[in-house]
Coordinates of C-alpha atoms in Angstrom, one line a residue:
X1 CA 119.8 58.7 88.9
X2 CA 117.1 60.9 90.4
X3 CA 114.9 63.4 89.2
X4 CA 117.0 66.4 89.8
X5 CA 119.5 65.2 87.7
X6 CA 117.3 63.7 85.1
X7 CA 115.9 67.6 84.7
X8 CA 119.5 69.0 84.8
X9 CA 119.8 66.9 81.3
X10 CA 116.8 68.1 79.7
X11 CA 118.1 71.4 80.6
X12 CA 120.8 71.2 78.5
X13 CA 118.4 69.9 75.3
X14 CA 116.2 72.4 75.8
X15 CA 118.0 76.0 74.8
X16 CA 116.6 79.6 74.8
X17 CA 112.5 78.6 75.6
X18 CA 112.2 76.9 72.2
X19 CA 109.7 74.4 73.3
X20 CA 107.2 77.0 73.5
X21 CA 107.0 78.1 69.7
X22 CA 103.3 77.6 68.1
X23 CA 102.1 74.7 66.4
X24 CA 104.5 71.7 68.4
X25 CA 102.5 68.5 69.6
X26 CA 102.2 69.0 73.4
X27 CA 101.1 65.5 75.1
X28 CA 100.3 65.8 79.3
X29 CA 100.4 63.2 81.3
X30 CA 97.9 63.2 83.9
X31 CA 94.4 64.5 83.0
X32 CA 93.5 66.3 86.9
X33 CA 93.1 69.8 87.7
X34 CA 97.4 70.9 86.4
X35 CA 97.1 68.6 83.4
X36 CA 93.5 69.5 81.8
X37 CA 94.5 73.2 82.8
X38 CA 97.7 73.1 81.0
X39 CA 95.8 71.4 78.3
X40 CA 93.1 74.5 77.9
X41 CA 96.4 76.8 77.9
X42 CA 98.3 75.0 75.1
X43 CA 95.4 75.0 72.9
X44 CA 94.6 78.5 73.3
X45 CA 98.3 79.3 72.6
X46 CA 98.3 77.5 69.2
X47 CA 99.7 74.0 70.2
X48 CA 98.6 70.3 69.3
X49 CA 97.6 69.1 72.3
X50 CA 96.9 65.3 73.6
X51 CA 96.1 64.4 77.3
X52 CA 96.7 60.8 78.4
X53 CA 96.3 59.4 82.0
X54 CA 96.8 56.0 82.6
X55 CA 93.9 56.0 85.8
X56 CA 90.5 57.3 85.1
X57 CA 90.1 60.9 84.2
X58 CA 87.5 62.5 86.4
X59 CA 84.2 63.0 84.3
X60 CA 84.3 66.9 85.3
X61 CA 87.5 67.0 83.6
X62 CA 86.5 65.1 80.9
X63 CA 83.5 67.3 79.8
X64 CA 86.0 70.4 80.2
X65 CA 88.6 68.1 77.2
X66 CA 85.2 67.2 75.5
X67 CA 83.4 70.6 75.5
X68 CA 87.0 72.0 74.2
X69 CA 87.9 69.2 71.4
X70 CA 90.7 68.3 72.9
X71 CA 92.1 65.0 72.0
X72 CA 92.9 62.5 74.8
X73 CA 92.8 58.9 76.8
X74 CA 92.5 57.4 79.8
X75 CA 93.3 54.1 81.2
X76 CA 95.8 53.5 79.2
X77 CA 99.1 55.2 78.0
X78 CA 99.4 54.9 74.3
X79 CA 103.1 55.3 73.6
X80 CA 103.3 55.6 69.6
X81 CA 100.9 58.9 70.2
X82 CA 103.6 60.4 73.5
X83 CA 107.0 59.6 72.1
X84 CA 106.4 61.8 69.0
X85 CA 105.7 64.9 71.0
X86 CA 107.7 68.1 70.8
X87 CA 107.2 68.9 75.1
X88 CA 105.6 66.6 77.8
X89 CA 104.4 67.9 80.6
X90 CA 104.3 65.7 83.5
X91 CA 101.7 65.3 86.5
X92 CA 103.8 66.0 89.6
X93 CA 102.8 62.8 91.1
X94 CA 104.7 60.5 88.8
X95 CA 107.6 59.6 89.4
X96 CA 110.7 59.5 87.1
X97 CA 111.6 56.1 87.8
X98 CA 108.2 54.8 85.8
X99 CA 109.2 52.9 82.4
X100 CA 107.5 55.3 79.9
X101 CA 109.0 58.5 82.1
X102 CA 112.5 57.0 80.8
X103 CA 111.7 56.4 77.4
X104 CA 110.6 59.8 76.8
X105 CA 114.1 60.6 78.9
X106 CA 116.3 58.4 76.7
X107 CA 113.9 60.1 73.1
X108 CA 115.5 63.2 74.8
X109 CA 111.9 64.9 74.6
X110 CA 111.8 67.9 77.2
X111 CA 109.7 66.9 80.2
X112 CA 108.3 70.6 82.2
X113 CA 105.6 70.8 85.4
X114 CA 102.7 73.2 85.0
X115 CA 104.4 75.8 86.6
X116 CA 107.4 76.2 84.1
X117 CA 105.0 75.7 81.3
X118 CA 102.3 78.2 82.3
X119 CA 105.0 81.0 83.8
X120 CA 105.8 81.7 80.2
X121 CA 102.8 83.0 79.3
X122 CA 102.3 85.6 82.0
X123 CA 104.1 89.0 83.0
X124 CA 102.8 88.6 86.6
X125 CA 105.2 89.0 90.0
X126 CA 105.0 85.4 90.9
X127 CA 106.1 84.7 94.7
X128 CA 106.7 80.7 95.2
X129 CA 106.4 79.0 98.3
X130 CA 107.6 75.8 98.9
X131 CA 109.3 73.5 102.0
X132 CA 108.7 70.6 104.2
X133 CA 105.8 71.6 106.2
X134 CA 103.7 75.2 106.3
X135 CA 103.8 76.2 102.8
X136 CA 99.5 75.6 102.4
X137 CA 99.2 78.2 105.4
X138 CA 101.7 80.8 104.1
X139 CA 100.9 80.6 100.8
X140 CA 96.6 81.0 101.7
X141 CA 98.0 83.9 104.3
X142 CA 99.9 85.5 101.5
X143 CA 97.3 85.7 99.1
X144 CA 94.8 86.6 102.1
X145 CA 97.8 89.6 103.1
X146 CA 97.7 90.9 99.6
X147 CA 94.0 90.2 98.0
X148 CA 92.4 93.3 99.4
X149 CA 95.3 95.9 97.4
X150 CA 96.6 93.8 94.6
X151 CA 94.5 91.7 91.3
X152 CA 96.5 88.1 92.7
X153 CA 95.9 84.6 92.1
X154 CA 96.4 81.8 94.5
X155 CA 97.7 78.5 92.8
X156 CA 100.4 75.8 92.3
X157 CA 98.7 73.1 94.5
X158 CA 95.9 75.6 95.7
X159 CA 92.3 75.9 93.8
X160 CA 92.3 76.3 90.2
X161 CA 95.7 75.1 88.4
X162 CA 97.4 77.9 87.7
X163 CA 97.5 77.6 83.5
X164 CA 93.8 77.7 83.7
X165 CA 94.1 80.9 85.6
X166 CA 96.3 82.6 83.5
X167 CA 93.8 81.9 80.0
X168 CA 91.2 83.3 82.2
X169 CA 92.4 85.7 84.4
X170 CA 95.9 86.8 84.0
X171 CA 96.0 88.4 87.4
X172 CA 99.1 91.0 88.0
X173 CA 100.5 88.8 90.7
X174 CA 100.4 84.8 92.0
X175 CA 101.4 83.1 95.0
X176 CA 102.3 79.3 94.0
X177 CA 102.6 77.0 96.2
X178 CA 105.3 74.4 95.3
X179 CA 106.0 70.8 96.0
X180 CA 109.3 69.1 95.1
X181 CA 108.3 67.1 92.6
X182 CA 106.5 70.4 90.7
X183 CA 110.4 72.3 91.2
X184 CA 112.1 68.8 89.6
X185 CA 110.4 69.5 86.2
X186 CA 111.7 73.2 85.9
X187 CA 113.9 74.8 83.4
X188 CA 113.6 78.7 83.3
X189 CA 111.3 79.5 86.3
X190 CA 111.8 82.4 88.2
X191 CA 109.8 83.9 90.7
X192 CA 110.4 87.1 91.9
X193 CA 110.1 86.0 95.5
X194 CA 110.5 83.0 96.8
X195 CA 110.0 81.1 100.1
X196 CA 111.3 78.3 101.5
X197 CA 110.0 77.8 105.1
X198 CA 111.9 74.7 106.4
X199 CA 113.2 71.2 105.4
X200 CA 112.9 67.9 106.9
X201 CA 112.9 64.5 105.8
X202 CA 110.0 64.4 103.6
X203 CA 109.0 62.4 100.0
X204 CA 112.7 60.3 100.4
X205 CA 111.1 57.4 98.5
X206 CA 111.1 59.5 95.1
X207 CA 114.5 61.0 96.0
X208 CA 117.2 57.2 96.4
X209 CA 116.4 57.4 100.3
X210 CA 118.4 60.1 99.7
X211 CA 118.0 63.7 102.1
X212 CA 120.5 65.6 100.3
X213 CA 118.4 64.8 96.8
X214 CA 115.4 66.0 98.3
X215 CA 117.1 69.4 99.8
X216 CA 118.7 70.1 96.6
X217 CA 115.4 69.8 94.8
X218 CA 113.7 72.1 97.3
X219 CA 116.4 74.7 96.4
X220 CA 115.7 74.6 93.3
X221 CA 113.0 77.2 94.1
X222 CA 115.6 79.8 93.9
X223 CA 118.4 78.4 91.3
X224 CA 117.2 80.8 88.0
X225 CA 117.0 84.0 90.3
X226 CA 119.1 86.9 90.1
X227 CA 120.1 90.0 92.0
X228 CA 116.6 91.4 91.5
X229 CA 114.7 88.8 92.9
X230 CA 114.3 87.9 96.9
X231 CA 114.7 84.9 98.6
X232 CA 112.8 84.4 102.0
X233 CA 114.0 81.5 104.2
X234 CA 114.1 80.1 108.2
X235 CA 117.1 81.2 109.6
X236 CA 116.5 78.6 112.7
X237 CA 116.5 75.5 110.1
X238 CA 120.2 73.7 110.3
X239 CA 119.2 71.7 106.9
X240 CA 118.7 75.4 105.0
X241 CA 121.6 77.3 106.6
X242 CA 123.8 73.9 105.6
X243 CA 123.5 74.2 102.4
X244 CA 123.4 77.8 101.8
X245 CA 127.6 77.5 103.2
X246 CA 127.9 75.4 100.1
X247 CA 126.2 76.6 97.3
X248 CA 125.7 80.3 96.1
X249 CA 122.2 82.1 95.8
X250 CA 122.2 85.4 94.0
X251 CA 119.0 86.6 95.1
X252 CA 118.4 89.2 97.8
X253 CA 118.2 87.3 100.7
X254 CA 115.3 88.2 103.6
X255 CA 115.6 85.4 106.7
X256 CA 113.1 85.3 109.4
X257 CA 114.0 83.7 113.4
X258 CA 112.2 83.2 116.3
X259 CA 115.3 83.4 118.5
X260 CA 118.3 85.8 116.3
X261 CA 118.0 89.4 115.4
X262 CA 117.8 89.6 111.6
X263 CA 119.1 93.3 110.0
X264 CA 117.4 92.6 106.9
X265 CA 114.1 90.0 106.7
X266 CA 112.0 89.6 110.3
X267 CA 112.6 88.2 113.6
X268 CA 110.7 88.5 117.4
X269 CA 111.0 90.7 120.0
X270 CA 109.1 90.9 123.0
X271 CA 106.2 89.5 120.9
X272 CA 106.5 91.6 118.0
X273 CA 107.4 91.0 114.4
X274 CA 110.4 93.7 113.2
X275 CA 110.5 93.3 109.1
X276 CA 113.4 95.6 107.6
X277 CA 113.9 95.8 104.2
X278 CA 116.2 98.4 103.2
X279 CA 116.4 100.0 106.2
X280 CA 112.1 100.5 106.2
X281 CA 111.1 98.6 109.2
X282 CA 107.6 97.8 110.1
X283 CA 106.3 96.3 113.1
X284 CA 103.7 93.9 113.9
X285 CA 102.3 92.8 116.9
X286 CA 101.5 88.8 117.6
X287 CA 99.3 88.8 120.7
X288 CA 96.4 88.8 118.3
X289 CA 97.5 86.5 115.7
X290 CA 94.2 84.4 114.2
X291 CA 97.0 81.2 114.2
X292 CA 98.6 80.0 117.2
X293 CA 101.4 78.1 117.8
X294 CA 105.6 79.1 117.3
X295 CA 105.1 77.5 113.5
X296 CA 102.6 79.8 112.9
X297 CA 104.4 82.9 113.8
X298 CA 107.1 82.5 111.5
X299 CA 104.2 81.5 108.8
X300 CA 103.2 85.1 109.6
X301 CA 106.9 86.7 109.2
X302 CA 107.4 84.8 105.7
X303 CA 104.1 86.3 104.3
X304 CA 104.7 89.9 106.1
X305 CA 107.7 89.9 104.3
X306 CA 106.2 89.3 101.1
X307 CA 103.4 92.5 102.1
X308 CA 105.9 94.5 103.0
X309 CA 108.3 93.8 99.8
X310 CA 104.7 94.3 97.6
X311 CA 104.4 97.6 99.5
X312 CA 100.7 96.4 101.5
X313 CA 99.9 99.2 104.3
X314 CA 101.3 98.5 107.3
X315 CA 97.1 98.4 108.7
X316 CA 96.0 96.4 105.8
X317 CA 99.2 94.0 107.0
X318 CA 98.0 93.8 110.5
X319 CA 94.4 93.2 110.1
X320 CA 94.5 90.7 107.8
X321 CA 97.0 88.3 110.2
X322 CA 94.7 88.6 113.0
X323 CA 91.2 87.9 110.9
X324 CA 92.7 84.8 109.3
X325 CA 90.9 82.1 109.4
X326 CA 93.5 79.0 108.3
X327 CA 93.2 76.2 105.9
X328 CA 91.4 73.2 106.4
X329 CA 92.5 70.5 107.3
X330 CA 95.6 71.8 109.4
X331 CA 94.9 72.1 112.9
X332 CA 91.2 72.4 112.2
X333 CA 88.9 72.7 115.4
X334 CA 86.2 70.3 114.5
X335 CA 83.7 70.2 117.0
X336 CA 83.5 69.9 120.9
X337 CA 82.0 66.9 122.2
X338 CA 80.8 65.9 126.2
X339 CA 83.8 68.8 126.5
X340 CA 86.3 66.6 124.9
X341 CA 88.1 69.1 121.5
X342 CA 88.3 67.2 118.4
X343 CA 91.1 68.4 115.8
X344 CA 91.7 67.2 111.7
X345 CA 95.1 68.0 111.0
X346 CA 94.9 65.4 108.2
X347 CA 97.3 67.8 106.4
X348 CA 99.9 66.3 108.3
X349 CA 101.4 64.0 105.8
X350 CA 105.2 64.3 107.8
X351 CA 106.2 63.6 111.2
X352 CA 107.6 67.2 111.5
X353 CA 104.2 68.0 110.8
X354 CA 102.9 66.2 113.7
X355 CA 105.7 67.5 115.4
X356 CA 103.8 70.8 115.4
X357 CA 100.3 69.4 116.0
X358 CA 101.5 67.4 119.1
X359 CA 103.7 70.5 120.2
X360 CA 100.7 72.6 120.2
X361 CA 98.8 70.2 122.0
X362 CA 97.9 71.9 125.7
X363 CA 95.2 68.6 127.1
X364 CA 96.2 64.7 127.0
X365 CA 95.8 63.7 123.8
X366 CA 94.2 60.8 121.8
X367 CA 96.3 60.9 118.7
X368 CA 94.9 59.1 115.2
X369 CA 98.4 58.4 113.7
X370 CA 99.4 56.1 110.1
X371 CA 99.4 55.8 106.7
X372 CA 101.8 55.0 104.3
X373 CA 105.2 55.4 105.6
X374 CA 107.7 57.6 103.3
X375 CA 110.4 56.4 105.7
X376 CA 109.7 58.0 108.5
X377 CA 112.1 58.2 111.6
X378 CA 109.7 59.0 114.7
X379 CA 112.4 59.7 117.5
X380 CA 111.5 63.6 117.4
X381 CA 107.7 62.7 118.9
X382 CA 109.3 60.5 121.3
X383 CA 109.1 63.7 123.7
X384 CA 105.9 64.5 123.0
X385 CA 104.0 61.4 123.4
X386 CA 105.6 60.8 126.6
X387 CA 104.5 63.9 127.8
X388 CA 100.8 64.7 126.4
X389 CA 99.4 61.6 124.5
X390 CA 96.9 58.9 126.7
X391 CA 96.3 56.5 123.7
X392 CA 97.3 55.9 120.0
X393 CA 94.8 54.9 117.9
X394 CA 96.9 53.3 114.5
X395 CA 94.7 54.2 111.3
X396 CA 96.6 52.1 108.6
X397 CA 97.3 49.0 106.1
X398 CA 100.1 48.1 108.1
X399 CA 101.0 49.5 111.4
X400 CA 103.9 47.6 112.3
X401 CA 106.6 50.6 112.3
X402 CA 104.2 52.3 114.5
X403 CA 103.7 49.7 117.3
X404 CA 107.2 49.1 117.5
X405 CA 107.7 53.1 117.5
X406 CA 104.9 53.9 120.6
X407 CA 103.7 50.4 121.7
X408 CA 105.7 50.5 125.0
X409 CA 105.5 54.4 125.7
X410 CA 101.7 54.4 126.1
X411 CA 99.2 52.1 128.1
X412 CA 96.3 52.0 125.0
X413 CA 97.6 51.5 121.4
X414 CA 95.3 50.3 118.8
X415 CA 94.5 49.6 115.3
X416 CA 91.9 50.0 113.0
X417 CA 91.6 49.9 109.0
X418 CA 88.6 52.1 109.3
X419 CA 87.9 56.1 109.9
X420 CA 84.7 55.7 111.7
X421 CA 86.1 52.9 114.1
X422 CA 88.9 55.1 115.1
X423 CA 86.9 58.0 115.8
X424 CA 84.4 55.6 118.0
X425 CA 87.4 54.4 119.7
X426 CA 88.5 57.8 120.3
X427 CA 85.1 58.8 121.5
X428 CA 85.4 55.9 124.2
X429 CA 89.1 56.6 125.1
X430 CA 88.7 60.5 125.5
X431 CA 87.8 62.0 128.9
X432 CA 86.1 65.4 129.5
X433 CA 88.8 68.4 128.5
X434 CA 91.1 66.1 126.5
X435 CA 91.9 66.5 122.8
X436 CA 91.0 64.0 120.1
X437 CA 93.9 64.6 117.2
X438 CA 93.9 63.5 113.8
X439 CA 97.6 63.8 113.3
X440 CA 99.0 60.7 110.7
X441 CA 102.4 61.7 110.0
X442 CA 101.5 59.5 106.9
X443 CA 100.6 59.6 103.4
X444 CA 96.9 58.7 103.0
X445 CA 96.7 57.0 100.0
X446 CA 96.7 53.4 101.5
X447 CA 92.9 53.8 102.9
X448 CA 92.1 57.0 101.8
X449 CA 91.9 59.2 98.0
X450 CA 93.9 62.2 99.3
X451 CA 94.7 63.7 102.7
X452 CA 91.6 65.8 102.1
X453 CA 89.5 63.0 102.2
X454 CA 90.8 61.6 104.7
X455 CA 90.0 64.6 106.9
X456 CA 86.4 64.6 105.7
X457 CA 85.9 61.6 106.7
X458 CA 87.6 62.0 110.4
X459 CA 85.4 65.7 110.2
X460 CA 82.2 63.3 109.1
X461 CA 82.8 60.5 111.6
X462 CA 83.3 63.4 114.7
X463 CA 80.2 65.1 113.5
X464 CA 78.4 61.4 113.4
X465 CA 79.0 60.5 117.0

């Protein structure tokens, strides 16, 4: 059974929001920045709250449960003190098919993500971005289009979880960003504009090996909106327009395409943006967009749409694309070295994200590739590494899928279980104006804390050299 199914029963046992009334035992599981956020919420709001992470809780996180007396453990998950709770929320990253996850399943205890618990105590225009690849950089552009003439948070898996913000801030409007796993564990959330900028093969090892598991979750974005809300998609991706012949959506719909004419949402002509929304059209020119790259562009029309919907001046709009500076991590110019560009796109945690990366790629290319495979089919690069990449340079545990994958398409492959070897061996390999590219396709978790570490170190070993 997977997830989204799971949550489609604890929908049914959870009727009319009932699992938000005062004084019920609320136990999280996970103690990082969405647990110990969600914690400070459900305390303020009159709840019994325990925290219990079976890793180590951070010590930063710990002072914050300490200094606010609220009960919890780490190391261990003590079941007698989570199968009596009222409401569980759950830390994204575990996955449903973990022993105590079914218990509290089978006890019929609702299970929510931070998002669905925190969205009920706010009045705020939420806009929710999620998809395969791009949501970081439309979601930081959105907030960046709207900052300067709205009170908005930024949050979901950006900065401070957004629970915390909420007891603190309670700003007017919030741009979440979205994973999969966050949309699995919701019941009532509904965003009054949501985005979904593409899907590809992503995450299939929590969703059966299953695509069609993993689309429907994504989807999920938009399945409690209504006729007032608005739903902004890519009307270029096959997977979205696929399912949207099956399966109804009642909100307004705005698409965006680089290549069709759109008479409501945005599309491109003669390198312009045109945005209509009921019959107001705007235009915005690209030639000075701070991003570059086709991937970018329709970043740009997904978040204009949301300035334009939110009523942002036109100039406000325009200003703000071309002074953006990007998010770290994706496609990040590092430093330039004996006229050789290094670039940490450690974000790249897909191959359609590397797709993009390699795409954009205008020099022969040295390309740091590997991880932990999520079942990755690498046919789609094929093109690419044919036509711009010298030497692969295998950054992983095991590598085997990727030798098989490139070993005969370029003349220099290589492994390495270390950052600063790759790099070195980059260094070596790279000839004046080439590109060194930190592109894994990968998880990171197999050498590596988190993709961001992962592109500190790259970003530490480049600056090293």
């Amino acid at each position: 059974m997977n997830e989204a199914t799971n949550n489609q029963q604890s929908k049914k046992s959870f009727p009319s929001g009932e699992g938000f009334k005062k004084g019920l035992r609320l136990v999280i599981l996970g103690g990082g920045e969405s647990g110990v956020g969600t914690a400070l919420l459900g305390k303020a709001k009159g709840y019994e709250v325990f925290v219990s992470d079976k890793g180590k809780i951070k010590d930063k996180y710990k002072d914050v449960l300490l200094n606010n007396e609220i009960e919890f453990e780490d190391e261990q998950h003590t079941e007698s003190k989570i199968l009596n709770a009222d409401i569980i929320m759950k830390s994204p990253g575990i996955p449903d098919k973990v022993a105590l996850i079914k218990q509290i399943r089978e006890a019929g205890i609702t299970v929510v993500s931070e998002i669905e618990f925190a969205s009920k105590f706010t009045e705020a225009t939420l806009v929710a971005i999620t998809g395969s690849n791009g949501k970081t950089t439309t979601a930081t552009l959105t907030h960046h289009l709207l900052h300067q003439d709205l009170d908005v948070g930024l949050a979901g898996n950006i900065g401070d979880s957004f629970a915390k913000q909420i007891l603190e801030k309670n700003h007017d409007n919030y741009v979440l960003e979205i994973s999969s796993f966050q949309l699995d564990d919701i019941i009532n959330f509904k965003p009054k504009i949501a985005i979904l900028t593409n899907i590809t093969p992503d995450h299939l090892d929590r969703y059966d090996y299953k695509f069609e598991n993993y689309i429907a979750s994504k989807f999920r974005v938009v399945e409690n909106q209504t006729e007032e809300d608005y739903f902004i998609y890519d009307a270029d991706d096959e997977v979205i327009l696929e399912y949207m012949k099956s399966h109804q959506i009642q909100s307004k719909k705005l698409p965006f395409s680089l290549t069709k004419v759109m008479e409501q949402g945005a599309y491109l002509d003669n390198n312009n943006i045109i945005i209509t929304i009921d019959n107001n059209k705007i235009t915005m020119p690209t030639k000075n967009l701070a991003l570059e790259g086709k991937h970018n562009v329709k970043n740009a029309m997904a978040a204009s749409t949301v300035a334009h919907l939110l009523k942002i001046r036109k100039q406000t709009i325009r200003e703000s694309l071309e002074n953006f500076q990007g998010v770290e991590h994706r496609l990040e110019n590092v430093l330039k070295i004996n006229k050789v560009q290094y670039i940490n796109d450690s974000k790249a945690t897909n191959v359609n994200a590397t797709y993009f990366a390699l795409e954009s790629m205008d020099a022969p290319t040295v390309w740091i590739v590997g991880g932990v495979d999520k079942g990755n089919d690498y046919k789609e690069l094929f093109p690419f590494v044919n036509e711009k990449v010298k030497a692969i340079i295998c950054l992983g545990v095991d590598n085997a899928k990727l030798m098989d994958a490139f070993g005969k398409m370029v003349d220099v492959i290589i492994e390495t279980e270390y950052m600063n070897e790759a790099v070195k061996i980059a260094y070596k390999l790279a000839n004046a104006g080439d590109n060194v590219l930190l592109s894994p396709a990968c998880a990171s978790f197999d050498l590596f804390e988190n993709y961001e570490d992962r592109g500190r170190q790259f970003k530490n070993a480049v600056r090293n050299l």
